[in-house]
Amino acid sequence: MAERAARHCCLGWDFSTQQVKVVAVDAELSVFYEDSVHFDRDLVEFGTQGGVHVHKDGLTVTSPVLMWVQALDIILEKMKASGFDFSQVLALSGAGQQHGSVYWKTGASQVLTSLSPDLPLREQLQACFSISNCPVWMDSSTAAQCRQLEAAVGGAQALSLLTGSRAYERFTGNQIAKIYQQNPEAYSHTERISLVSSFAASLFLGSYSPVDYSDGSGMNLLQIQDKVWSQACLGACAPRLEEKLGRPVPSCSIVGAISSYFVQRYGFPPECKVVAFTGDNPASLAGMRLEEGDIAVSLGTSDTLFLWLQEPTPALEGHIFCNPVDPQHYMALLCFKNGSLMREKIRDESASGSWSKFSKALQSTGMGNSGNLGFYFDVMEITPEIIGRHRFTAENHEVSAFPQDVEIRALIEGQFMAKKIHAEALGYRVMPKTKILATGGASHNRDILQVLADVFGAPVYVIDTANSACVGSAYRAFHGPSLLCLVSIY
Ligand SMILES: O=C(CO)[C@@H](O)[C@H](O)CF
């Protein structure tokens, strides 16, 4: 067989809700290899749906940590079987679903540092976790712990100013508080708590990887200005928590070289660097190559806004995270639950289920909709917490219906104006160089994008973000060493 040309590269990993995915990116930043392991399809013994278990209370949502471990075994074996040349990997980084947490049992670090290259990870890490079903971002069972945390630091806005967000049920500090309160024995037998991102990095490192500033901003525990754990928040959640978390590090940090396990079992070069893993959304921001003043709008089931900010003003809506690319800057995330399902409902009601009729309605109505304004929340909205449909005429009279064309423009203008208003509340300002990067289903409709451009007064570009978290992680793997962001973590 012809010798494969040597092709130095970096790997970008994504330990997401439904799968583990990897891409290999070469020095020209081209993706030349990708693979994935889908939890529901390829690891059926764990019995997950959408990669998770929703518990009987309808609020608790977890994922088995050994499913994530075994998925890594499988994907590396698939890469090996495909002939992937691991010896060309200069560095790797990755992403994990945000807010999820992993609980390493006392003594696990000795196992992690002395893995036998003759055995898969799953077999060797079987007894290394004090909690086998990890809370993940879809969990909403910690309302009591959220209230306790906000009370401990002076209220929701005070917590937002300190950590970038008010208390959210999915945020890790509240999840740790629940585990300490409801399973104190497991908590006492836990020597290290990782995020999904730093857990994945730990597997490659063969030792505990620190939490990075950006994903650490999704815990309600990290002071986002000083980039240190808030003692008030730690104390409100659980005792001796700081020693279990370790010291957070800049997201561009090289946290070490790859473990000898991967060198001997797969042929990685011993000098392959591991750059701190981060959250999926921060990694996507890097993957979309967002710059200051840019906005990324993901128009999917829920609409998500990514913003690059220099001087954030944390609020009661949305989240401010430390920026994964520039440690002096920040990023903001705004989630709007009434996204494409709301657009499809109005399409069905006011455009006979046809996107071309929907577009014609936008073409036949003018910018500003003659002063008619609408807000449409058929499910409880996250930003802000409200439900129902609310329509107002130019004379500021609330009405129960609009003509079909007016209804369609009111929906789209209302959705995008809400995004702009909440973005500005977090400190965002449109700049002359602002680009809007649109992705997701609705980004295929030019007439919807035209309204987006009109509302923000900025050009809109459509991008494909299918692998943005992975690709962003591979970029960060290249970027880390160039910044020589070496942090001694030993
Ligand atoms: O909770 C979220 C962000 O705050 C989600 O986007 C998760 O990161 C998805 F994994």
CSV table of N, CA and C and ligand atoms in Angstrom, one decimal, residues 15-17 96-99 137-138 170-171 215 218 279-282 304 306 319 321 333 335, ligand 1:
chain,number,residue,atom,x,y,z
A,15,PHE,N,-17.0,16.0,23.7
A,15,PHE,CA,-17.7,15.0,24.5
A,15,PHE,C,-19.1,15.7,24.8
A,16,SER,N,-20.0,15.5,23.8
A,16,SER,CA,-21.2,16.2,23.8
A,16,SER,C,-22.3,15.4,24.5
A,17,THR,N,-23.5,15.9,24.5
A,17,THR,CA,-24.6,15.2,25.1
A,17,THR,C,-24.9,13.8,24.5
A,96,GLY,N,-16.4,19.8,26.1
A,96,GLY,CA,-17.4,19.0,26.8
A,96,GLY,C,-18.7,19.7,27.0
A,97,GLN,N,-19.8,19.0,27.0
A,97,GLN,CA,-21.1,19.7,27.3
A,97,GLN,C,-20.9,20.4,28.6
A,98,GLN,N,-21.4,21.7,28.6
A,98,GLN,CA,-21.1,22.5,29.8
A,98,GLN,C,-21.9,22.1,31.0
A,99,HIS,N,-21.4,22.4,32.2
A,99,HIS,CA,-22.1,22.3,33.5
A,99,HIS,C,-22.1,20.9,34.1
A,137,TRP,N,-26.3,19.0,31.9
A,137,TRP,CA,-26.9,20.4,31.7
A,137,TRP,C,-28.4,20.4,31.6
A,138,MET,N,-29.0,19.2,31.3
A,138,MET,CA,-30.5,19.2,31.2
A,138,MET,C,-31.2,19.0,32.5
A,170,ARG,N,-28.9,24.0,36.3
A,170,ARG,CA,-27.9,23.1,35.6
A,170,ARG,C,-26.5,23.5,36.0
A,171,PHE,N,-26.2,24.6,36.6
A,171,PHE,CA,-24.9,25.1,36.9
A,171,PHE,C,-24.2,24.2,38.0
A,215,ASP,N,-15.0,27.3,30.8
A,215,ASP,CA,-16.0,26.3,31.2
A,215,ASP,C,-16.3,26.5,32.7
A,218,GLY,N,-19.2,28.5,34.0
A,218,GLY,CA,-20.6,27.9,33.9
A,218,GLY,C,-20.9,27.1,35.2
A,279,GLY,N,-15.7,24.2,27.5
A,279,GLY,CA,-17.1,23.9,27.2
A,279,GLY,C,-17.4,23.9,25.7
A,280,ASP,N,-18.5,23.2,25.4
A,280,ASP,CA,-18.8,23.1,23.9
A,280,ASP,C,-19.1,24.5,23.3
A,281,ASN,N,-19.8,25.4,24.1
A,281,ASN,CA,-20.1,26.7,23.5
A,281,ASN,C,-18.9,27.6,23.4
A,282,PRO,N,-18.1,27.7,24.4
A,282,PRO,CA,-16.8,28.4,24.2
A,282,PRO,C,-16.0,27.8,23.0
A,304,THR,N,-29.8,30.3,19.9
A,304,THR,CA,-28.6,30.6,20.8
A,304,THR,C,-27.8,31.7,20.2
A,306,PHE,N,-24.2,33.8,20.5
A,306,PHE,CA,-22.8,33.9,21.1
A,306,PHE,C,-22.3,35.3,20.8
A,319,HIS,N,-25.8,34.6,30.1
A,319,HIS,CA,-24.6,34.1,30.8
A,319,HIS,C,-23.4,34.8,30.2
A,321,PHE,N,-19.3,34.3,30.2
A,321,PHE,CA,-18.2,33.4,30.4
A,321,PHE,C,-16.9,34.1,30.1
A,333,LEU,N,-23.6,34.2,26.3
A,333,LEU,CA,-24.4,33.2,25.7
A,333,LEU,C,-25.9,33.5,26.1
A,335,CYS,N,-29.8,32.0,25.5
A,335,CYS,CA,-30.6,30.9,25.0
A,335,CYS,C,-32.1,31.4,24.9
B,1,LIG,O1,-26.4,24.5,29.0
B,1,LIG,C1,-25.9,24.8,28.0
B,1,LIG,C2,-25.2,26.1,27.9
B,1,LIG,O2,-25.3,26.9,29.1
B,1,LIG,C3,-25.9,23.9,26.8
B,1,LIG,O3,-25.6,24.6,25.6
B,1,LIG,C4,-24.9,22.8,27.0
B,1,LIG,O4,-23.5,23.3,27.0
B,1,LIG,C5,-25.0,21.7,25.9
B,1,LIG,F1,-24.1,20.7,26.1
